[in-house]
Coordinates of C-alpha atoms in Angstrom, one line a residue:
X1 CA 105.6 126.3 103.6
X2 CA 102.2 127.9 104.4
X3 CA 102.3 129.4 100.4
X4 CA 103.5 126.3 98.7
X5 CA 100.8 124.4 100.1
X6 CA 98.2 127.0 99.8
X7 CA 99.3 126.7 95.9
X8 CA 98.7 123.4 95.5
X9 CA 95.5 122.9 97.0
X10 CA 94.4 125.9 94.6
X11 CA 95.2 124.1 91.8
X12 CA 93.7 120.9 92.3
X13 CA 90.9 122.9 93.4
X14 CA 90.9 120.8 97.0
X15 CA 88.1 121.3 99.3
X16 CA 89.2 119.0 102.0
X17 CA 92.3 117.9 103.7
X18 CA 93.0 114.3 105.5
X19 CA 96.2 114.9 107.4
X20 CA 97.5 111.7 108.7
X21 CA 99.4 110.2 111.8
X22 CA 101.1 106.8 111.9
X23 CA 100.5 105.9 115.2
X24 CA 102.7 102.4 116.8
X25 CA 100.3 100.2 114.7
X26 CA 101.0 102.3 111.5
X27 CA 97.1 103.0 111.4
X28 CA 96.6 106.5 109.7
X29 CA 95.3 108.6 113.0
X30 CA 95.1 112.2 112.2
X31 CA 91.8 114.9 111.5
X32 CA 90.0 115.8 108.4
X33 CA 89.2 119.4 107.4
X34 CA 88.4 122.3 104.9
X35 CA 91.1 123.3 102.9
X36 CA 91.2 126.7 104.4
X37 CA 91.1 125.7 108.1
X38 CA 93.9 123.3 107.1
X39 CA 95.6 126.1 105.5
X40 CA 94.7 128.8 108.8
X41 CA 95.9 125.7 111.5
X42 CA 99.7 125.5 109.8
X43 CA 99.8 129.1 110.1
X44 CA 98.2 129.3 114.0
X45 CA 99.8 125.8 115.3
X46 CA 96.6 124.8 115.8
X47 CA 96.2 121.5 114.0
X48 CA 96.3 119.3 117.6
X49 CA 95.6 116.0 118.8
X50 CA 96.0 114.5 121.8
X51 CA 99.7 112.5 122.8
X52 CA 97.8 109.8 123.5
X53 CA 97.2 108.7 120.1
X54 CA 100.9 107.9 120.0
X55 CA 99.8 104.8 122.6
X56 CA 96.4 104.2 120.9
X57 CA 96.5 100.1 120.7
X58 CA 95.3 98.5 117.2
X59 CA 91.7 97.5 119.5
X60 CA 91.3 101.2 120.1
X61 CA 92.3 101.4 123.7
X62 CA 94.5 103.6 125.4
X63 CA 97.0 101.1 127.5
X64 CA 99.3 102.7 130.6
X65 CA 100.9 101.2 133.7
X66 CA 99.9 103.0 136.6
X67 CA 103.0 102.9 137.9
X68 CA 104.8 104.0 135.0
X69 CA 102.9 106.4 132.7
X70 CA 104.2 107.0 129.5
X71 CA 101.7 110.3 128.3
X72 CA 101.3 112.4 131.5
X73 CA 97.3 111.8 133.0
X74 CA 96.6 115.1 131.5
X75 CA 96.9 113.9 128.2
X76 CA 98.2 117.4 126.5
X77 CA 97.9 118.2 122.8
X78 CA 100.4 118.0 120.5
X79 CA 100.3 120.0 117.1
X80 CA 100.7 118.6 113.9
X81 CA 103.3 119.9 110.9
X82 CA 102.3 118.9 107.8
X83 CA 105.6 117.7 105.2
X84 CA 105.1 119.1 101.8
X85 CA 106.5 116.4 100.6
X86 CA 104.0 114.0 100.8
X87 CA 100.9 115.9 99.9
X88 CA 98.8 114.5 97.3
X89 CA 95.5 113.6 96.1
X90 CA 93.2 111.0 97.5
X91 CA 91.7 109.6 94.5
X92 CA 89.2 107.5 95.8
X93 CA 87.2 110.1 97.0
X94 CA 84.4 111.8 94.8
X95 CA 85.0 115.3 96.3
X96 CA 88.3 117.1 95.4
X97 CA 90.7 115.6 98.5
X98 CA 94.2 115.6 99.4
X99 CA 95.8 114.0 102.0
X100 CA 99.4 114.9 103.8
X101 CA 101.7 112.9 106.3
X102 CA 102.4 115.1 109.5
X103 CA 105.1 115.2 112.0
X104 CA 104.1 115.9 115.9
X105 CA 106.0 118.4 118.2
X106 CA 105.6 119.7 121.7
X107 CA 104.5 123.3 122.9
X108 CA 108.5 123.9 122.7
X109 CA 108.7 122.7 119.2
X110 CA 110.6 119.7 120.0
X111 CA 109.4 116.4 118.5
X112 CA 107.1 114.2 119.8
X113 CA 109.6 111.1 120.7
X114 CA 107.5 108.6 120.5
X115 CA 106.1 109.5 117.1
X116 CA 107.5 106.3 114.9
X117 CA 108.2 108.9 111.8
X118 CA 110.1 110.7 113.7
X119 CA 112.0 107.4 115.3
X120 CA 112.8 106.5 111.7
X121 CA 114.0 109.7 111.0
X122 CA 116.5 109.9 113.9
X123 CA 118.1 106.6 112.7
X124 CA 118.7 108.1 108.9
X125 CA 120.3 111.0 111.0
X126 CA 122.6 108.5 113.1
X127 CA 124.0 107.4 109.5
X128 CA 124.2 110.7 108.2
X129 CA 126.5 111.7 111.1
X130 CA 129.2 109.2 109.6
X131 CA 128.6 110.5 106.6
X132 CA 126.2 106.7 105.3
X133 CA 122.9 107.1 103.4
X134 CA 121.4 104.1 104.0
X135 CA 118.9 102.8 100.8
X136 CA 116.1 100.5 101.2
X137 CA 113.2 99.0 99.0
X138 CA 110.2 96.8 100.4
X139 CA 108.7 94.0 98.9
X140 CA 105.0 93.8 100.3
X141 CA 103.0 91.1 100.3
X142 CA 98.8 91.0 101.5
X143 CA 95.7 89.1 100.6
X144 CA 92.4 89.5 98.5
X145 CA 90.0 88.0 100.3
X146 CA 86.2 87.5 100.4
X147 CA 84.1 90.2 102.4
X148 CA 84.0 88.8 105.5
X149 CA 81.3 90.6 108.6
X150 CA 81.8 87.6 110.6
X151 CA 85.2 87.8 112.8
X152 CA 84.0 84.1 113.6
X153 CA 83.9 82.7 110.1
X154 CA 87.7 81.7 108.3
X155 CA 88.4 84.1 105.4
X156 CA 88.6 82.7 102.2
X157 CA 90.2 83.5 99.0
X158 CA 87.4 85.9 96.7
X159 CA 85.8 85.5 93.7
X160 CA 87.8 86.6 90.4
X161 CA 86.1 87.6 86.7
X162 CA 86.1 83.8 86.0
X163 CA 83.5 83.7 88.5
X164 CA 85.4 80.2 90.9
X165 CA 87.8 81.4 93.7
X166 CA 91.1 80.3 93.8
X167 CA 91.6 76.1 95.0
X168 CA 95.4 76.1 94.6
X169 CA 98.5 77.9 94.6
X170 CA 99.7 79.8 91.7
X171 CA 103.0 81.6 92.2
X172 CA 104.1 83.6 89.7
X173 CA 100.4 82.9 87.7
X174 CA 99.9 85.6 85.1
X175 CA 96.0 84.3 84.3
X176 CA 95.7 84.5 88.5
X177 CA 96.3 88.1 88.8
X178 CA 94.5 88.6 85.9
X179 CA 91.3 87.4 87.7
X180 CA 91.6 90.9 89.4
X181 CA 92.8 93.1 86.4
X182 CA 90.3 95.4 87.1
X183 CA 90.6 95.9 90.9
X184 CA 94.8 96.5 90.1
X185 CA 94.4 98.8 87.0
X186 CA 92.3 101.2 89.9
X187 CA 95.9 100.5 92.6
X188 CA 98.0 101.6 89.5
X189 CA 95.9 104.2 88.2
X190 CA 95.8 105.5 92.3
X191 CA 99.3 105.3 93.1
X192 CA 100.3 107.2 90.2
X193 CA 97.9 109.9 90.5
X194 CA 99.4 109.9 94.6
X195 CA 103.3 109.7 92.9
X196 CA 104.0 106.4 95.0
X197 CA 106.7 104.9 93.2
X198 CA 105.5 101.1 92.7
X199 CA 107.0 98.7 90.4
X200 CA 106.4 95.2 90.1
X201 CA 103.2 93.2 90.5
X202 CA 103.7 89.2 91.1
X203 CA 101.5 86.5 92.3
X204 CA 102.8 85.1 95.4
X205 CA 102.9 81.6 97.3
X206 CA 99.1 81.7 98.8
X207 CA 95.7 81.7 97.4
X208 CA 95.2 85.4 96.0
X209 CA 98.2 86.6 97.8
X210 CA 99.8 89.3 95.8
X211 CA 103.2 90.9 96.1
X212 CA 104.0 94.5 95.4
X213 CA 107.6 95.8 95.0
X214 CA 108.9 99.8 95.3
X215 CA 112.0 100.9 93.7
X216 CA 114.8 101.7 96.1
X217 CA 115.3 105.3 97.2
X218 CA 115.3 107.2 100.6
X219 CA 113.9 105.3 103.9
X220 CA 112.1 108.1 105.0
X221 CA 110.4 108.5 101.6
X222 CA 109.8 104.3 101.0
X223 CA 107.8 104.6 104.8
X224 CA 105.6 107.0 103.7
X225 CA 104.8 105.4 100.0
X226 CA 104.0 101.9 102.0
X227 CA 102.2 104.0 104.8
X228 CA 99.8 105.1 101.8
X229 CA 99.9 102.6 99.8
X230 CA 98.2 100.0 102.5
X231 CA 95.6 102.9 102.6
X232 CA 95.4 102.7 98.8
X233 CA 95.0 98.7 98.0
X234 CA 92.2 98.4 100.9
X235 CA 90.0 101.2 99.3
X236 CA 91.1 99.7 95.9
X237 CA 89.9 95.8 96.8
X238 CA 86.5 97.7 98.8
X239 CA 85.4 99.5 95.7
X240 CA 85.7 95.9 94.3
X241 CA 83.6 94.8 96.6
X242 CA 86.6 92.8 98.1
X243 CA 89.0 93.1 101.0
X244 CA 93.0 93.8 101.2
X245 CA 94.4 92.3 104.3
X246 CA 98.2 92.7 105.4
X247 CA 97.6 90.7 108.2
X248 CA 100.8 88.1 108.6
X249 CA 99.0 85.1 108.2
X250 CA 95.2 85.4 107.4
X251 CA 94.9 82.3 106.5
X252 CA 95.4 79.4 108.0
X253 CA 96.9 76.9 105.7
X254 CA 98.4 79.4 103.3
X255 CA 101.9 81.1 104.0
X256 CA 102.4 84.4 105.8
X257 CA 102.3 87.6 104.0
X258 CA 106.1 89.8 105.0
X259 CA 107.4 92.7 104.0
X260 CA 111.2 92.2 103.1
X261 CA 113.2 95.2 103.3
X262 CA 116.5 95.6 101.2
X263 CA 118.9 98.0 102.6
X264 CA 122.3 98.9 101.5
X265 CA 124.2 102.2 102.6
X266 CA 126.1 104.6 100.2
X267 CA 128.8 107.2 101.1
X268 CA 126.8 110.5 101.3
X269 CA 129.5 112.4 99.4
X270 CA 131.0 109.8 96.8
X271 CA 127.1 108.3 96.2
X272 CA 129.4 104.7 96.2
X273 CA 127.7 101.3 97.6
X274 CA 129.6 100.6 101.2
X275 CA 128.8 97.4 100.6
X276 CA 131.3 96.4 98.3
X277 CA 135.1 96.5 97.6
X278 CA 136.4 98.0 94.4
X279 CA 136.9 94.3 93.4
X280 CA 133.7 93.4 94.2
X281 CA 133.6 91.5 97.3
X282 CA 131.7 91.8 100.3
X283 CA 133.2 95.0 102.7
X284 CA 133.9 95.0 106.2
X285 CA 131.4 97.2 106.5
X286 CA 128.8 94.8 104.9
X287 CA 129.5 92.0 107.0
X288 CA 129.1 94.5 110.2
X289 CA 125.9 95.2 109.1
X290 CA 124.6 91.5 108.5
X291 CA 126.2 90.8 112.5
X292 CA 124.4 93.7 114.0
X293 CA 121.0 92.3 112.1
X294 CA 121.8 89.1 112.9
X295 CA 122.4 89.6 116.6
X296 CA 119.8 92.6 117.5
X297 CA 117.3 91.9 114.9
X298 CA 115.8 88.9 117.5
X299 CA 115.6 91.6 120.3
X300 CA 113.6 93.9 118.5
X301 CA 110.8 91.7 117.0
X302 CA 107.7 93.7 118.4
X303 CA 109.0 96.2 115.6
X304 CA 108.7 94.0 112.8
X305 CA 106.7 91.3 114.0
X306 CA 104.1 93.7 116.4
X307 CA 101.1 91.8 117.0
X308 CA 100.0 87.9 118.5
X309 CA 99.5 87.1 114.4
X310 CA 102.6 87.6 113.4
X311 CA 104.3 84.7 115.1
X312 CA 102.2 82.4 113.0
X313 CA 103.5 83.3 109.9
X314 CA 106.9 82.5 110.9
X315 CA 107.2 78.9 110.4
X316 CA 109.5 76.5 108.7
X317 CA 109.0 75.8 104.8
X318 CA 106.3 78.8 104.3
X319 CA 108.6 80.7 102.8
X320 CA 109.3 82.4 106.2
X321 CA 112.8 82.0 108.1
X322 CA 112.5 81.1 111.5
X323 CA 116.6 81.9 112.3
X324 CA 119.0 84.9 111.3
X325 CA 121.2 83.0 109.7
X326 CA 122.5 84.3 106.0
X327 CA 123.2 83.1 102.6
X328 CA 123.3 83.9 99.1
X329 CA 120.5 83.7 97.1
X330 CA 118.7 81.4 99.7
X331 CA 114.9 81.9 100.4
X332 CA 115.1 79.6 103.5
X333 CA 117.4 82.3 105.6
X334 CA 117.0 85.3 108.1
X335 CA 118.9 87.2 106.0
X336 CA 119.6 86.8 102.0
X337 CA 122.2 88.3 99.8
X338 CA 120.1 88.3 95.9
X339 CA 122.4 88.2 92.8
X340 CA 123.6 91.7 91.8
X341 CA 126.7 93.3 90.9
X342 CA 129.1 95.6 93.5
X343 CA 126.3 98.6 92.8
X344 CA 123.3 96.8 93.8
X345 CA 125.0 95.0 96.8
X346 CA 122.3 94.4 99.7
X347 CA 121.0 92.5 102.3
X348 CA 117.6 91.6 102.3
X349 CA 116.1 91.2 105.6
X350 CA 113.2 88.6 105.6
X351 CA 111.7 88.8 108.6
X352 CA 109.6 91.7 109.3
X353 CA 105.7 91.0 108.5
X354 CA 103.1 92.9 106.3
X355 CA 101.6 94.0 109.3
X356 CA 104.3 95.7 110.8
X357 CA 104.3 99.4 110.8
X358 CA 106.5 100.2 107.8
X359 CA 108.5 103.3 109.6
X360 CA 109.6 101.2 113.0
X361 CA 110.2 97.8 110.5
X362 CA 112.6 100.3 107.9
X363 CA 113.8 101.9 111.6
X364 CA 114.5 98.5 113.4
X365 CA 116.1 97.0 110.8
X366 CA 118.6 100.1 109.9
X367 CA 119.1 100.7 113.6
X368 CA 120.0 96.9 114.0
X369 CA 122.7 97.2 111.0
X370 CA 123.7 100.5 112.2
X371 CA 125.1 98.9 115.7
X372 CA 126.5 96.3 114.0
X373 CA 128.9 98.6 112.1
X374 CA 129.9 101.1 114.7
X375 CA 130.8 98.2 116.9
X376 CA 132.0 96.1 114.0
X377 CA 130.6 92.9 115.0
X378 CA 131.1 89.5 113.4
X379 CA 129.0 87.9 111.3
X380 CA 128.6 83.9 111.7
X381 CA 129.3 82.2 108.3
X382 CA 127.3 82.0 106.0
X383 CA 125.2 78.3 105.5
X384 CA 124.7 76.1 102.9
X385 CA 121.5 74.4 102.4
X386 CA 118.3 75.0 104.0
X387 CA 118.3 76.8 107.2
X388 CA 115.1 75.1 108.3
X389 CA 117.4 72.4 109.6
X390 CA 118.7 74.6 111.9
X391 CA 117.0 75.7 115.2
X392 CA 113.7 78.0 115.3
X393 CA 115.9 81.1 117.6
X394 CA 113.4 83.8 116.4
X395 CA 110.8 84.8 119.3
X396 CA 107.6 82.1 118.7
X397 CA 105.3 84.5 120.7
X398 CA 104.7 88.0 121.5
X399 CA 105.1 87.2 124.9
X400 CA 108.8 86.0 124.4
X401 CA 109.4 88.9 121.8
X402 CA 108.8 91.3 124.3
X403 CA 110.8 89.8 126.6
X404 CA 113.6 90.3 124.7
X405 CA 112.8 93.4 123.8
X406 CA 112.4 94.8 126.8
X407 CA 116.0 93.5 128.1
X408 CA 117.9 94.9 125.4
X409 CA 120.2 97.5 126.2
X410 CA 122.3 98.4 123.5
X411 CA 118.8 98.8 121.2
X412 CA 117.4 101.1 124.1
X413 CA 120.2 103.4 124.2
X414 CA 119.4 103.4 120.1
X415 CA 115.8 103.6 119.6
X416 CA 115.5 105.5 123.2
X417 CA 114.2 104.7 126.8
X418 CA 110.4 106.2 126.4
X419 CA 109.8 104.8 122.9
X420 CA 110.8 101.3 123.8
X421 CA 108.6 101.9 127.0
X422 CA 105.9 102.9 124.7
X423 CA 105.8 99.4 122.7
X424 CA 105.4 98.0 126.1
X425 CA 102.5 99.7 126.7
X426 CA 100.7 99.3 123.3
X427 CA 101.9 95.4 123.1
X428 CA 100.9 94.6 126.7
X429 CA 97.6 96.4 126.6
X430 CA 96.7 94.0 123.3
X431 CA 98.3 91.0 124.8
X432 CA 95.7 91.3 127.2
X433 CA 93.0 92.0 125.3
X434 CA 94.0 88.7 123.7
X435 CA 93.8 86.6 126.5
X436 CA 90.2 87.6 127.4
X437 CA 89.2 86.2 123.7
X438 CA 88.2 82.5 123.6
X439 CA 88.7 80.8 120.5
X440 CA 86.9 78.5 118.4
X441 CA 89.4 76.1 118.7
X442 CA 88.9 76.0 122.5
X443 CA 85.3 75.5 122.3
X444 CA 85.8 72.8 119.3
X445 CA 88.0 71.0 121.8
X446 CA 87.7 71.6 125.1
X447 CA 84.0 71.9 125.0
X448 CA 83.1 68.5 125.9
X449 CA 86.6 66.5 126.2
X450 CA 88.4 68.2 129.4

């Protein structure tokens, strides 16, 4: 491995090297270094951080239980193993830099279990043992908005090249996104130079909310383009003198932003959709998959819906679902079935939020499917109509979410006993951070009327 990569940096003539960690958030933790101490550390083992950063919370904190410590109180190093596979250049950057996604292991060489790569990669590995490849392709959605200093001050749609912000909605506008032709010929020009497959670029729902789209392929492979790719629009937006959020709901009378995941899972050997019967209607082992989403998928929220934000975005006639119920071709659901053919045969599961970290959402959401097929579970029927009518059965905080999640036994046998204890951790520590904030809407009033 050492060779390859020593090859490619000499090529691109690289003089520095970001090598980068998802931690539980999905913030990029990691070191940066010379080219030749990056290329000395593979060979020596001795590109480390601490474990810790595995339980880093998104304020910065380190969160344990006293009485129930996931990293031991010493707080050992782990060492990092760059994947060739995702080396590439950082193109933002005036000096020659390349940046890799790593994978954590112990002194032993076993990997670090609470590592959400490597959770993501043990669930493709639960398929592949009954010989499934499951597919997936995101659809991502975030905000431009103003530069904003001021955590106190509402964010605001920013200022395009006609010089006037955005005042309305303008789904599917061609002339909106052209406001910002510049800013997104720099994201396309960036992702290709990084070889993150993106594909289509749409106007969404809110004021300057954009969607971006990645062509189907390996879940594994689709983590890492969105892990970089989040990287890639906010350094895009900043050169522009403008910010990227993928917060789920930025703004407050504007819909959420998500990030829908399309899955379907081929036979390894045959390549064939499992999805679909030789006739072309839904298989047995389809509708398994939509029951275990449907039943597991409210358990596991804190995967896909990870911080106190992300319960605001999911609200009835937003364009986000507030049930798991499923349909075809109906935008108001948990869990839509688009139009395709027997190849193309998904399910597209609309809950999980832009903010979510996109290795646990992809993991959650196959892992979810997954128990629904090996236990071949039932799925209701499907509705007709809007399923806004219906009750709100999703989590509505991150205090019920982690109820949930914590009481779920069939998902802790899946995801294991130490990661699931590690969201805990993370999602308490910022819960409580939370609570010490008071908000402008308590001092507009409570001030002076209680």
């Amino acid at each position: 491995m050492t060779g390859r990569l020593e090859e490619w940096l000499t090529e691109r003539n690289i003089d520095e090297v970001e090598c980068l960690v998802p931690d539980i958030s999905g913030i990029a933790r990691g070191k940066i270094l010379p080219a030749q101490k990056f290329l000395k550390g593979i060979k020596g083992q001795s590109l480390r951080i601490p474990e810790s950063v595995f339980i880093q919370t998104v304020t910065g904190e380190f969160s344990e239980d006293e009485e129930d410590w996931v990293v031991p109180d010493a707080d050992p190093d782990v060492y990092l193993e760059p994947d060739p596979n995702t080396m590439m250049v950082v193109p933002w950057n005036d000096e020659p830099t390349a940046q890799v996604v790593c994978d954590a292991f112990y002194n032993d060489g076993k990997p670090v279990d609470i590592s959400s790569r490597y959770l993501l990669r043990r669930i493709v590995e639960l398929y592949a043992e009954k010989g499934w490849a499951p597919i997936v392709a995101p659809e991502l959605e975030f905000y431009l908005v103003q530069i904003n200093p001021d955590p106190d001050i509402p964010l605001v749609p920013p200022i395009g090249r006609s010089g006037r912000p955005e005042t309305g909605r303008q789904s599917y506008g061609i002339d909106a996104v052209n406001e910002f032709d510049q800013l997104f010929e720099d994201v396309y020009d960036y992702c290709e130079k990084q070889e993150i497959d993106v594909d289509t670029l749409t106007h969404e729902g809110g004021s300057a909310q954009m969607e971006i789209n990645f062509n189907h392929s390996d879940p594994l492979r689709l983590a890492d383009s969105v892990f970089t790719f989040k990287r890639t629009v906010r350094h895009a937006a900043m050169k522009h003198n403008v910010y990227a959020t993928f917060m789920a709901k930025p703004l407050e009378k504007e819909p959420g932003s998500a990030m829908h995941i399309h899955q379907s899972v081929l036979d390894k050997r045959s390549g064939k959709n499992l999805f679909a019967t030789k006739g072309g209607e839904d298989s047995a082992l389809f509708r398994s998959h939509v029951a275990g989403l449907q039943r597991y998928l409210p358990q596991i929220m804190p995967l896909i819906a990870p911080n106190v934000n992300s319960y605001r975005r999911l609200q009835p006639y937003l364009d986000a679902p507030i049930n798991v119920h499923w349909a075809v071709d109906n935008r108001t659901v948990g869990l839509r079935v688009p139009i395709a053919d027997r190849n193309g045969r998904r399910i597209e599961n609309r809950l999980a939020g832009a903010d979510a970290n996109p290795y646990l959402a992809i993991a959650a959401s196959l892992a979810c499917g997954y128990v629904g097929m090996i236990d071949r579970l039932k799925p209701t029927k499907q509705i007709e109509g809007s399923a806004y009518r219906l009750a709100h059965t999703l989590p509505r905080t991150l205090y019920d979410a982690l109820h949930r999640f914590q009481a779920c036994r069939r998902m802790r046998e899946i995801l294991g006993d130490r990661f699931m204890r590690a969201i805990m951790t993370v999602r308490r520590g910022e819960l409580e951070a939370y609570q010490r904030v008071i908000s402008s809407w308590e001092r507009e009033h409570l001030l002076l009327n209680v």
